[in-house]
């Protein structure tokens, strides 16, 4: 989260708002107060000025009506004394007063600088209007040069009488009032600045009490965003902020519990997905991959980070014949065939829809199950049934033909009948061998198959089996070579099954050995096992057929093997016997040079033959 700039901080905003509120309040109060004060001062000044003007008019009238002969002082002096008595303070404030008789002659002035006007006629229109008994209303004039305001007025003498004997003209400066107002405004401004300074300090202190827990909660939120729920916010009081801090701490504890639960469930889900034997792929609503477990990565040979955001239909090679909408509606599993360089992989894909609480489709879950082995087993089962059917049908067909011929009268022929009966007997024995081999394989495939293990001296045992074949093949000009060590080497095994193992391998070598050929029987010790090898000098096995020689009913040369009486199960039975003894079996062959079949058995030391 980015750091909050200073001017965007709630701390600054609270202080600014608080200061602005005080400033606005002070301005409103100041404007209202100064306005009312100015209005009151002006009105008081006007009333005082009017009262003095009326008094001056009254006293001036009295002085003008007195007999001049009985007065020692002249009229102008007496009136001047009245003016000084009534307007002495105002003279210092530049108040000019003139008294004019009915002939427009100035008889007295208050301003010494205007004494030259005494005895002269005035041309002031206000004075003339006052002498005519129609005075103008008092008026405030503004000097355009200095901006000073002056109240100008003219009153007749007497004021309320039709006989006018004179007039009073007054010019009263109002600058003292406005000077006082400026001083008052300056005092208000100073007070406002002081109030703002105090307000700012109080606002900072108040803002800190509000923002401190908020800042703590912000820090805690940042820490919580990183997954640390160990801290808690300090509670500074029991007010709303304190209650918010407590609620935030409760939320932190609940989030910690919820996060622990979520992490636990996430680990469980991750463990389940990781250890699932099936592959799991999840997509969003658009079919883009958002999750793939390890098993799915192994199956598809693709890493999750490489396929995130890719379309599911393309990853599963379904885009050529299916759309995403089809998968949302598809309920049956789909078999997917992947051909890799070394092997073929067959997957069974099940699709389920991810739905929201309101039922809206939000994605897909694809579960991939490896059915390669199952399909291989099913294919082998089908092949096995087909091979068994074929192997049984061939002798049965042959027997049916000979039996029908005998039934049709060949049995009466002394030359044909014995031969037909011999063929029928041979085919019957062949079917018996096939059925016996099948029964043995079936028993070995079953889980409850048991063998009788005992200690066997392997060199002596191999020589005995080979010598038996030497006796039976004297007339075939096939020679045997023995390469067995002249010492005791013991293994644990079932004597009958190991005899059958060697019989199947040696008889196979005898069948495919040419007349006058050699069969070499060798035995050698390795670190933890004993290896027995039977090598013939037959035609060998092509390289492409070697991986299949232990498959059931598999023959390299089917026609020749069937003529030699083989069932195609000898080496398959040999493999099962070796595996049941904990060993392994393999083939090495060069085409035209012969074949060697080898098997290994676990080595046992210091035992006595049973």
Coordinates of C-alpha atoms in Angstrom, one line a residue:
X1 CA 0.0 0.0 0.0
X2 CA 1.4 3.5 -1.0
X3 CA 2.3 5.9 1.8
X4 CA -0.4 8.6 2.3
X5 CA 0.8 12.1 1.4
X6 CA 0.8 14.8 4.0
X7 CA -1.9 16.9 2.5
X8 CA -4.2 13.9 2.1
X9 CA -3.8 12.8 5.7
X10 CA -7.0 12.7 7.8
X11 CA -5.0 14.4 10.5
X12 CA -4.4 17.4 8.4
X13 CA -8.0 17.4 7.1
X14 CA -9.4 17.4 10.6
X15 CA -7.1 20.3 11.7
X16 CA -8.0 22.3 8.5
X17 CA -11.7 21.7 8.9
X18 CA -11.5 22.7 12.6
X19 CA -9.6 25.9 11.8
X20 CA -11.9 26.7 8.9
X21 CA -14.9 26.3 11.1
X22 CA -13.5 28.7 13.8
X23 CA -12.4 31.1 11.0
X24 CA -15.8 31.2 9.5
X25 CA -17.4 31.5 12.9
X26 CA -15.1 34.4 13.8
X27 CA -15.7 36.1 10.5
X28 CA -19.5 35.8 10.8
X29 CA -19.4 37.1 14.3
X30 CA -16.9 39.9 13.4
X31 CA -18.9 41.1 10.4
X32 CA -22.1 41.0 12.4
X33 CA -20.5 42.7 15.4
X34 CA -18.7 45.4 13.5
X35 CA -21.7 46.1 11.3
X36 CA -24.0 46.6 14.2
X37 CA -21.3 48.6 16.1
X38 CA -20.7 50.9 13.1
X39 CA -24.4 51.4 12.7
X40 CA -24.9 52.2 16.4
X41 CA -21.9 54.6 16.5
X42 CA -23.1 56.4 13.4
X43 CA -26.6 56.7 14.7
X44 CA -25.4 57.9 18.1
X45 CA -23.2 60.4 16.3
X46 CA -26.0 61.7 14.2
X47 CA -28.3 62.0 17.2
X48 CA -25.6 63.9 19.2
X49 CA -24.9 66.2 16.2
X50 CA -28.6 66.8 15.7
X51 CA -29.1 67.6 19.4
X52 CA -26.2 70.1 19.4
X53 CA -27.4 71.6 16.2
X54 CA -30.9 72.1 17.7
X55 CA -29.4 73.6 20.9
X56 CA -27.2 75.9 18.9
X57 CA -30.2 77.0 16.8
X58 CA -32.2 77.6 20.0
X59 CA -29.5 79.6 21.8
X60 CA -28.6 81.5 18.6
X61 CA -32.3 82.5 18.2
X62 CA -32.3 83.8 21.8
X63 CA -29.1 85.8 21.3
X64 CA -30.4 87.3 18.0
X65 CA -33.6 88.5 19.7
X66 CA -31.8 90.2 22.6
X67 CA -31.4 94.0 22.5
X68 CA -28.0 94.9 21.2
X69 CA -28.0 98.1 23.2
X70 CA -28.2 96.3 26.5
X71 CA -25.4 93.8 25.6
X72 CA -21.9 94.7 26.0
X73 CA -20.5 91.9 23.8
X74 CA -21.3 91.8 20.1
X75 CA -23.6 89.1 18.6
X76 CA -20.8 87.3 16.7
X77 CA -18.8 86.9 19.9
X78 CA -21.7 85.6 21.9
X79 CA -22.6 83.1 19.1
X80 CA -19.0 82.1 18.8
X81 CA -19.0 81.3 22.6
X82 CA -22.0 79.1 22.1
X83 CA -20.4 77.3 19.2
X84 CA -17.2 76.7 21.3
X85 CA -19.3 75.5 24.2
X86 CA -21.4 73.1 22.2
X87 CA -18.8 71.9 19.6
X88 CA -15.5 72.3 21.5
X89 CA -14.7 68.5 21.3
X90 CA -15.8 68.3 17.7
X91 CA -13.5 71.2 16.7
X92 CA -10.7 69.0 17.4
X93 CA -12.3 66.5 15.1
X94 CA -12.5 69.0 12.2
X95 CA -16.2 69.9 12.7
X96 CA -16.9 73.2 10.9
X97 CA -19.9 75.3 12.1
X98 CA -21.2 78.5 10.6
X99 CA -24.1 80.7 11.7
X100 CA -25.7 82.8 9.0
X101 CA -28.3 85.6 9.4
X102 CA -31.3 86.0 7.3
X103 CA -29.3 88.1 4.8
X104 CA -27.0 85.2 4.0
X105 CA -24.2 86.9 5.9
X106 CA -21.9 84.7 7.9
X107 CA -21.9 86.1 11.5
X108 CA -19.8 83.3 13.2
X109 CA -17.6 80.3 12.4
X110 CA -16.1 77.6 14.6
X111 CA -12.9 77.0 12.5
X112 CA -10.4 79.8 13.1
X113 CA -9.1 79.4 9.5
X114 CA -12.5 80.4 8.1
X115 CA -12.8 83.7 10.2
X116 CA -12.2 85.6 7.0
X117 CA -15.7 84.5 5.8
X118 CA -17.4 86.4 8.7
X119 CA -19.4 89.3 7.3
X120 CA -19.4 87.8 3.8
X121 CA -22.4 86.5 2.1
X122 CA -22.5 82.7 1.6
X123 CA -23.5 81.0 -1.6
X124 CA -24.1 77.6 -0.1
X125 CA -27.3 76.1 -1.6
X126 CA -28.1 74.2 1.5
X127 CA -28.0 77.4 3.5
X128 CA -30.2 79.2 1.1
X129 CA -32.7 76.3 1.2
X130 CA -32.7 76.5 5.0
X131 CA -33.3 80.3 5.0
X132 CA -36.2 79.7 2.7
X133 CA -37.7 77.2 5.2
X134 CA -37.1 74.2 2.9
X135 CA -33.9 72.6 4.2
X136 CA -32.3 69.6 2.6
X137 CA -31.9 66.4 4.6
X138 CA -28.5 65.8 6.2
X139 CA -26.2 64.0 3.9
X140 CA -22.8 62.2 4.2
X141 CA -20.3 63.3 1.6
X142 CA -17.1 61.5 0.6
X143 CA -14.0 63.4 -0.3
X144 CA -12.8 61.9 -3.6
X145 CA -9.2 62.7 -2.8
X146 CA -8.9 61.6 0.7
X147 CA -11.9 59.3 1.0
X148 CA -13.0 60.9 4.2
X149 CA -16.7 61.0 5.0
X150 CA -18.3 64.2 6.3
X151 CA -21.9 64.8 7.4
X152 CA -23.3 68.0 6.0
X153 CA -26.5 69.6 7.3
X154 CA -28.2 73.1 7.4
X155 CA -30.9 74.0 9.8
X156 CA -33.1 77.2 9.8
X157 CA -33.3 79.4 12.9
X158 CA -35.7 78.9 14.5
X159 CA -36.3 75.4 13.5
X160 CA -40.0 75.1 13.7
X161 CA -41.1 78.6 12.9
X162 CA -42.3 80.3 9.8
X163 CA -40.2 83.5 10.7
X164 CA -36.7 82.5 9.8
X165 CA -34.1 84.8 11.1
X166 CA -31.0 82.8 10.3
X167 CA -29.5 79.4 9.6
X168 CA -26.9 77.0 10.9
X169 CA -24.5 75.1 8.5
X170 CA -22.5 72.2 9.9
X171 CA -19.8 70.0 8.3
X172 CA -18.9 67.2 10.7
X173 CA -16.2 64.8 9.9
X174 CA -17.0 61.1 10.6
X175 CA -13.4 59.8 10.3
X176 CA -13.0 59.5 14.1
X177 CA -15.9 56.9 14.0
X178 CA -14.3 54.9 11.2
X179 CA -10.9 55.2 12.8
X180 CA -12.4 53.6 15.9
X181 CA -13.9 50.9 13.6
X182 CA -10.6 50.2 12.1
X183 CA -9.0 49.8 15.5
X184 CA -11.9 47.5 16.5
X185 CA -11.4 45.5 13.2
X186 CA -7.7 45.3 14.0
X187 CA -8.4 44.0 17.4
X188 CA -10.9 41.5 16.0
X189 CA -8.3 40.4 13.4
X190 CA -5.7 39.9 16.1
X191 CA -8.1 38.0 18.2
X192 CA -9.0 35.9 15.2
X193 CA -5.4 35.0 14.5
X194 CA -4.8 34.2 18.1
X195 CA -8.0 32.1 18.2
X196 CA -6.9 30.3 15.0
X197 CA -3.5 29.6 16.5
X198 CA -5.1 28.2 19.6
X199 CA -7.7 26.3 17.5
X200 CA -4.9 24.8 15.4
X201 CA -3.1 23.6 18.4
X202 CA -6.3 22.2 19.9
X203 CA -7.2 20.7 16.5
X204 CA -3.9 18.9 16.3
X205 CA -4.3 17.5 19.8
X206 CA -7.9 16.5 19.0
X207 CA -6.9 15.1 15.6
X208 CA -4.2 13.0 17.3
X209 CA -6.7 11.5 19.6
X210 CA -8.8 10.5 16.6
X211 CA -6.2 9.6 14.1
X212 CA -3.7 7.8 16.4
X213 CA -5.9 4.7 16.7
X214 CA -6.9 4.9 13.1
X215 CA -3.2 5.0 12.1
X216 CA -2.6 2.0 14.4
X217 CA -5.4 0.2 12.7
X218 CA -4.0 1.1 9.3
X219 CA -0.6 -0.3 10.3
X220 CA -2.3 -3.4 11.7
X221 CA -4.3 -3.8 8.4
X222 CA -1.0 -3.7 6.4
X223 CA 0.6 -6.3 8.7
X224 CA -2.6 -8.4 8.4
X225 CA -2.4 -8.2 4.7
X226 CA 1.0 -9.8 4.9
X227 CA -0.4 -12.7 7.0
X228 CA 0.7 -11.6 10.5
X229 CA -2.2 -11.6 12.9
X230 CA -0.1 -11.6 16.1
X231 CA -0.4 -7.8 16.8
X232 CA -3.4 -5.9 18.2
X233 CA -4.5 -2.3 18.1
X234 CA -4.1 -0.3 21.4
X235 CA -7.4 0.9 22.8
X236 CA -7.1 4.6 24.0
X237 CA -10.6 5.0 25.5
X238 CA -14.2 3.9 25.7
X239 CA -15.5 6.2 23.1
X240 CA -16.6 5.3 19.5
X241 CA -12.9 5.1 18.4
X242 CA -12.1 2.8 21.4
X243 CA -15.1 0.6 20.5
X244 CA -13.9 0.5 16.9
X245 CA -10.4 -0.5 18.1
X246 CA -11.9 -3.3 20.2
X247 CA -14.0 -4.4 17.2
X248 CA -10.9 -4.3 15.0
X249 CA -9.0 -6.5 17.5
X250 CA -11.9 -9.0 17.6
X251 CA -11.9 -9.0 13.8
X252 CA -8.2 -9.7 13.8
X253 CA -8.7 -12.7 16.1
X254 CA -11.5 -14.0 14.0
X255 CA -9.5 -13.5 10.8
X256 CA -6.6 -15.3 12.4
X257 CA -8.8 -18.2 13.2
X258 CA -10.4 -18.1 9.8
X259 CA -7.0 -17.9 8.1
X260 CA -5.7 -20.8 10.2
X261 CA -8.8 -22.8 9.2
X262 CA -8.4 -21.8 5.6
X263 CA -4.7 -22.6 5.5
X264 CA -5.4 -26.0 7.2
X265 CA -8.1 -26.8 4.6
X266 CA -5.8 -25.5 1.8
X267 CA -3.0 -27.8 3.0
X268 CA -5.4 -30.7 3.3
X269 CA -6.7 -30.0 -0.2
X270 CA -3.1 -29.5 -1.5
X271 CA -2.1 -32.8 0.1
X272 CA -5.1 -34.6 -1.3
X273 CA -4.5 -33.2 -4.8
X274 CA -0.8 -33.9 -4.6
X275 CA -1.2 -37.5 -3.5
X276 CA -4.2 -38.4 -5.6
X277 CA -3.6 -41.2 -8.0
X278 CA -5.8 -39.4 -10.5
X279 CA -5.0 -36.2 -12.2
X280 CA -7.2 -33.1 -11.4
X281 CA -7.5 -30.0 -13.6
X282 CA -9.7 -27.0 -12.7
X283 CA -10.8 -24.3 -15.1
X284 CA -12.6 -20.9 -14.9
X285 CA -15.9 -20.1 -16.6
X286 CA -14.1 -19.6 -20.0
X287 CA -12.4 -23.0 -19.8
X288 CA -9.0 -21.6 -19.0
X289 CA -6.9 -23.8 -16.7
X290 CA -6.4 -22.3 -13.2
X291 CA -5.1 -25.5 -11.3
X292 CA -3.4 -28.7 -12.2
X293 CA -2.1 -31.2 -9.6
X294 CA 1.2 -33.1 -9.8
X295 CA -0.4 -36.3 -11.1
X296 CA -2.0 -34.5 -14.0
X297 CA 1.4 -32.9 -14.8
X298 CA 3.0 -36.3 -14.9
X299 CA 0.2 -37.7 -17.1
X300 CA 0.2 -34.9 -19.6
X301 CA 4.0 -34.2 -19.3
X302 CA 3.3 -30.5 -18.8
X303 CA 4.0 -28.2 -15.9
X304 CA 1.2 -26.2 -14.3
X305 CA 3.0 -22.9 -14.8
X306 CA 3.2 -23.6 -18.5
X307 CA -0.5 -24.4 -19.0
X308 CA -2.1 -21.8 -16.7
X309 CA -4.6 -19.8 -18.8
X310 CA -4.5 -22.3 -21.6
X311 CA -7.8 -23.8 -22.9
X312 CA -8.7 -27.2 -21.4
X313 CA -9.9 -28.6 -24.7
X314 CA -6.6 -27.9 -26.4
X315 CA -4.5 -29.4 -23.6
X316 CA -6.7 -32.6 -23.7
X317 CA -6.7 -32.6 -27.6
X318 CA -10.5 -32.2 -27.6
X319 CA -10.6 -28.9 -29.5
X320 CA -10.9 -30.6 -32.9
X321 CA -14.2 -32.3 -32.2
X322 CA -15.6 -30.8 -29.0
X323 CA -16.4 -27.3 -27.7
X324 CA -16.3 -26.0 -24.1
X325 CA -20.1 -25.9 -24.1
X326 CA -20.2 -29.6 -24.9
X327 CA -18.1 -30.4 -21.8
X328 CA -20.6 -28.6 -19.6
X329 CA -23.3 -30.9 -20.8
X330 CA -21.2 -34.1 -21.0
X331 CA -21.9 -36.6 -18.2
X332 CA -20.2 -39.7 -19.6
X333 CA -16.4 -40.3 -19.3
X334 CA -14.2 -39.8 -22.3
X335 CA -11.2 -41.9 -23.3
X336 CA -8.2 -39.9 -24.3
X337 CA -5.4 -41.5 -26.2
X338 CA -1.9 -39.9 -25.9
X339 CA 0.9 -41.3 -27.9
X340 CA 4.3 -40.4 -26.5
X341 CA 7.8 -41.4 -27.8
X342 CA 8.3 -44.4 -25.5
X343 CA 4.7 -45.5 -24.6
X344 CA 1.1 -45.0 -25.2
X345 CA -1.1 -43.4 -22.5
X346 CA -4.8 -43.9 -22.3
X347 CA -6.7 -41.6 -19.9
X348 CA -10.3 -41.7 -18.8
X349 CA -11.6 -38.2 -18.2
X350 CA -14.6 -37.3 -16.0
X351 CA -16.0 -33.8 -16.1
X352 CA -18.0 -32.1 -13.4
X353 CA -19.3 -28.5 -13.4
X354 CA -18.3 -25.9 -10.7
X355 CA -21.5 -24.0 -9.7
X356 CA -22.0 -20.9 -7.6
X357 CA -24.6 -20.7 -4.8
X358 CA -27.1 -19.3 -7.3
X359 CA -26.6 -22.2 -9.6
X360 CA -24.5 -20.3 -12.2
X361 CA -21.8 -22.3 -13.9
X362 CA -18.4 -21.1 -12.9
X363 CA -15.9 -23.6 -14.3
X364 CA -15.1 -27.2 -14.8
X365 CA -13.2 -30.0 -12.9
X366 CA -11.6 -32.6 -15.0
X367 CA -10.5 -35.8 -13.3
X368 CA -8.0 -37.9 -15.3
X369 CA -7.7 -41.6 -14.5
X370 CA -4.9 -43.7 -16.1
X371 CA -6.6 -46.7 -17.7
X372 CA -3.6 -47.7 -19.9
X373 CA -3.0 -50.8 -17.8
X374 CA -6.7 -51.7 -17.7
X375 CA -7.0 -51.2 -21.5
X376 CA -3.9 -53.3 -22.0
X377 CA -5.3 -56.0 -19.7
X378 CA -8.6 -55.8 -21.6
X379 CA -6.8 -56.1 -24.9
X380 CA -4.7 -59.0 -23.6
X381 CA -8.0 -60.6 -22.4
X382 CA -9.5 -60.3 -25.8
X383 CA -6.4 -61.6 -27.4
X384 CA -6.2 -64.4 -24.9
X385 CA -9.8 -65.4 -25.6
X386 CA -9.2 -65.2 -29.3
X387 CA -6.0 -67.3 -29.0
X388 CA -7.6 -69.9 -26.8
X389 CA -10.6 -70.1 -29.2
X390 CA -8.2 -70.4 -32.1
X391 CA -6.0 -73.0 -30.4
X392 CA -9.0 -75.1 -29.4
X393 CA -10.8 -74.7 -32.7
X394 CA -7.9 -75.9 -34.8
X395 CA -7.6 -79.4 -33.2
X396 CA -11.3 -79.7 -32.8
X397 CA -11.8 -78.9 -36.5
X398 CA -9.2 -81.5 -37.4
X399 CA -10.7 -84.1 -35.1
X400 CA -14.2 -83.4 -36.4
X401 CA -13.0 -83.9 -39.9
X402 CA -11.3 -87.3 -39.1
X403 CA -14.2 -88.5 -37.0
X404 CA -16.7 -87.6 -39.7
X405 CA -14.5 -89.6 -42.2
X406 CA -14.5 -92.5 -39.9
X407 CA -18.2 -92.3 -39.4
X408 CA -18.7 -92.2 -43.2
X409 CA -17.0 -95.6 -43.5
X410 CA -13.3 -95.0 -43.2
X411 CA -13.3 -97.0 -40.0
X412 CA -13.8 -100.1 -42.2
X413 CA -10.6 -99.4 -44.1
X414 CA -7.8 -101.3 -42.2
X415 CA -5.1 -98.9 -43.6
X416 CA -6.9 -95.5 -43.1
X417 CA -8.7 -96.2 -39.9
X418 CA -5.6 -96.6 -37.6
X419 CA -4.0 -93.5 -39.1
X420 CA -7.2 -91.3 -38.6
X421 CA -7.5 -92.6 -35.0
X422 CA -3.8 -91.8 -34.3
X423 CA -4.3 -88.2 -35.6
X424 CA -7.4 -87.8 -33.4
X425 CA -5.5 -89.1 -30.4
X426 CA -2.6 -86.7 -31.1
X427 CA -5.0 -83.7 -31.3
X428 CA -6.7 -84.8 -28.1
X429 CA -3.4 -84.9 -26.3
X430 CA -2.6 -81.5 -27.7
X431 CA -5.8 -80.1 -26.3
X432 CA -5.2 -81.7 -23.0
X433 CA -1.7 -80.1 -22.8
X434 CA -3.3 -76.8 -23.7
X435 CA -5.9 -77.1 -21.1
X436 CA -3.4 -78.1 -18.4
X437 CA -1.2 -75.2 -19.3
X438 CA -4.1 -72.8 -19.1
X439 CA -5.1 -74.3 -15.7
X440 CA -1.6 -73.9 -14.4
X441 CA -1.4 -70.2 -15.5
X442 CA -4.8 -69.6 -14.0
X443 CA -3.6 -71.0 -10.7
X444 CA -0.4 -69.0 -10.8
X445 CA -2.5 -65.8 -11.5
X446 CA -4.7 -66.4 -8.5
X447 CA -3.7 -64.9 -5.1
X448 CA -4.2 -68.1 -3.1
X449 CA -1.6 -70.0 -5.2
X450 CA 0.9 -71.8 -2.9
X451 CA 4.2 -73.5 -3.6
X452 CA 6.3 -75.8 -1.5
X453 CA 9.7 -74.1 -1.0
X454 CA 12.8 -76.0 0.0
X455 CA 16.6 -75.7 -0.4
X456 CA 17.8 -77.0 -3.7
X457 CA 21.4 -77.5 -4.8
X458 CA 21.0 -75.7 -8.2
X459 CA 24.1 -77.0 -10.2
X460 CA 23.1 -80.6 -9.3
X461 CA 19.5 -79.9 -10.1
X462 CA 20.2 -78.3 -13.5
X463 CA 22.5 -81.2 -14.5
X464 CA 19.8 -83.8 -13.7
X465 CA 17.2 -82.0 -15.9
X466 CA 19.7 -81.6 -18.8
X467 CA 20.9 -85.2 -18.6
X468 CA 17.3 -86.3 -18.9
X469 CA 17.0 -84.4 -22.2
X470 CA 20.4 -85.7 -23.3
X471 CA 19.0 -89.3 -23.0
X472 CA 15.8 -88.4 -25.0
X473 CA 17.6 -86.6 -27.8
X474 CA 20.4 -89.0 -28.7
X475 CA 18.7 -89.9 -31.9
X476 CA 18.4 -86.3 -32.9
X477 CA 22.2 -85.7 -33.0
X478 CA 21.7 -82.7 -30.6
X479 CA 24.6 -82.3 -28.1
X480 CA 24.6 -80.6 -24.7
X481 CA 27.4 -78.6 -23.1
X482 CA 27.5 -78.2 -19.3
X483 CA 29.1 -75.1 -17.8
X484 CA 28.1 -75.4 -14.2
X485 CA 30.5 -74.8 -11.2
X486 CA 31.7 -77.9 -9.3
X487 CA 30.4 -76.8 -6.0
X488 CA 27.1 -76.5 -4.1
X489 CA 25.0 -73.4 -4.7
X490 CA 21.6 -73.4 -3.0
X491 CA 18.4 -71.6 -3.7
X492 CA 14.9 -71.8 -2.1
X493 CA 12.3 -73.0 -4.5
X494 CA 9.5 -75.4 -5.5
X495 CA 11.3 -78.4 -7.0
X496 CA 8.4 -79.4 -9.2
X497 CA 7.9 -75.8 -10.6
X498 CA 11.6 -75.3 -11.2
X499 CA 11.7 -78.6 -13.0
X500 CA 8.8 -77.4 -15.2
X501 CA 10.7 -74.2 -15.7
X502 CA 13.8 -75.9 -17.0
X503 CA 11.7 -78.4 -19.0
X504 CA 9.9 -75.6 -20.8
X505 CA 13.1 -73.7 -21.6
X506 CA 15.2 -76.7 -22.6
X507 CA 12.4 -78.3 -24.6
X508 CA 12.0 -75.0 -26.4
X509 CA 15.8 -75.0 -27.2
X510 CA 15.5 -78.7 -28.4
X511 CA 12.6 -77.9 -30.7
X512 CA 14.4 -75.0 -32.5
X513 CA 17.9 -76.5 -32.6
X514 CA 19.1 -77.8 -36.0
X515 CA 20.2 -81.4 -36.4
X516 CA 23.8 -81.7 -35.1
X517 CA 23.5 -78.5 -33.1
X518 CA 24.7 -77.7 -29.6
X519 CA 22.7 -76.6 -26.5
X520 CA 24.8 -74.9 -23.8
X521 CA 23.7 -75.0 -20.2
X522 CA 25.6 -72.6 -18.0
X523 CA 25.3 -71.4 -14.4
X524 CA 27.2 -68.5 -12.7
X525 CA 27.1 -66.7 -9.5
X526 CA 26.6 -63.0 -9.0
X527 CA 26.6 -60.8 -5.9
X528 CA 23.1 -61.7 -4.7
X529 CA 21.7 -64.1 -7.3
X530 CA 22.4 -67.1 -9.5
X531 CA 21.9 -66.9 -13.2
X532 CA 21.1 -70.0 -15.3
X533 CA 21.3 -69.7 -19.1
X534 CA 20.2 -72.1 -21.9
X535 CA 21.6 -71.3 -25.4
X536 CA 20.7 -73.0 -28.6
X537 CA 22.0 -72.6 -32.2
X538 CA 18.7 -72.2 -33.9
X539 CA 17.5 -69.5 -36.3
X540 CA 17.2 -67.0 -33.5
X541 CA 14.5 -64.4 -32.9
X542 CA 14.1 -61.1 -34.8
X543 CA 14.7 -58.0 -32.6
X544 CA 11.2 -56.7 -33.0
X545 CA 9.8 -60.0 -31.6
X546 CA 12.1 -60.3 -28.5
X547 CA 9.8 -58.1 -26.2
X548 CA 6.9 -60.5 -26.8
X549 CA 8.4 -63.9 -26.4
X550 CA 7.0 -64.3 -22.9
X551 CA 3.5 -63.2 -23.9
X552 CA 0.8 -65.9 -23.8
X553 CA 0.2 -67.7 -27.1
X554 CA 2.9 -65.7 -28.8
X555 CA 4.9 -67.5 -31.4
X556 CA 7.7 -66.2 -33.6
X557 CA 6.9 -68.8 -36.3
X558 CA 3.3 -69.9 -35.7
X559 CA 3.1 -72.6 -38.3
X560 CA 6.4 -74.3 -37.3
X561 CA 5.6 -74.0 -33.6
X562 CA 2.2 -75.6 -34.0
X563 CA 3.7 -78.5 -36.1
X564 CA 6.2 -79.1 -33.2
X565 CA 3.3 -79.4 -30.8
X566 CA 3.8 -76.2 -28.9
X567 CA 0.9 -74.4 -27.2
X568 CA 2.5 -71.0 -27.0
X569 CA 2.3 -71.0 -23.2
X570 CA 5.6 -72.6 -22.3
X571 CA 7.7 -69.4 -21.9
X572 CA 4.7 -67.6 -20.3
X573 CA 4.5 -70.3 -17.7
X574 CA 8.3 -70.1 -17.2
X575 CA 8.1 -66.4 -16.6
X576 CA 5.4 -66.8 -14.0
X577 CA 7.4 -69.5 -12.2
X578 CA 10.5 -67.3 -12.1
X579 CA 8.6 -64.3 -10.8
X580 CA 6.9 -66.4 -8.1
X581 CA 10.5 -67.3 -6.9
X582 CA 11.5 -63.6 -6.8
X583 CA 13.7 -63.8 -9.8
X584 CA 13.7 -62.5 -13.4
X585 CA 13.9 -63.9 -16.9
X586 CA 15.1 -62.4 -20.2
X587 CA 16.0 -63.3 -23.8
X588 CA 19.0 -62.4 -25.9
X589 CA 19.1 -63.5 -29.5
X590 CA 20.7 -62.8 -32.9
X591 CA 18.8 -63.6 -36.0
X592 CA 20.4 -66.7 -37.6
X593 CA 22.8 -67.3 -34.7
X594 CA 20.7 -68.7 -32.0
X595 CA 18.8 -67.7 -28.8
X596 CA 19.8 -67.7 -25.2
X597 CA 17.1 -67.6 -22.4
X598 CA 18.4 -66.7 -19.0
X599 CA 16.8 -66.5 -15.6
X600 CA 18.0 -65.5 -12.2
X601 CA 17.1 -66.8 -8.7
X602 CA 18.0 -65.3 -5.3
X603 CA 21.2 -66.8 -3.8
X604 CA 21.2 -68.6 -0.5
X605 CA 24.3 -69.3 1.5
X606 CA 25.2 -72.1 4.0
X607 CA 22.1 -74.3 3.8
X608 CA 21.6 -78.0 3.6
X609 CA 19.6 -79.6 0.8
X610 CA 16.2 -80.9 1.8

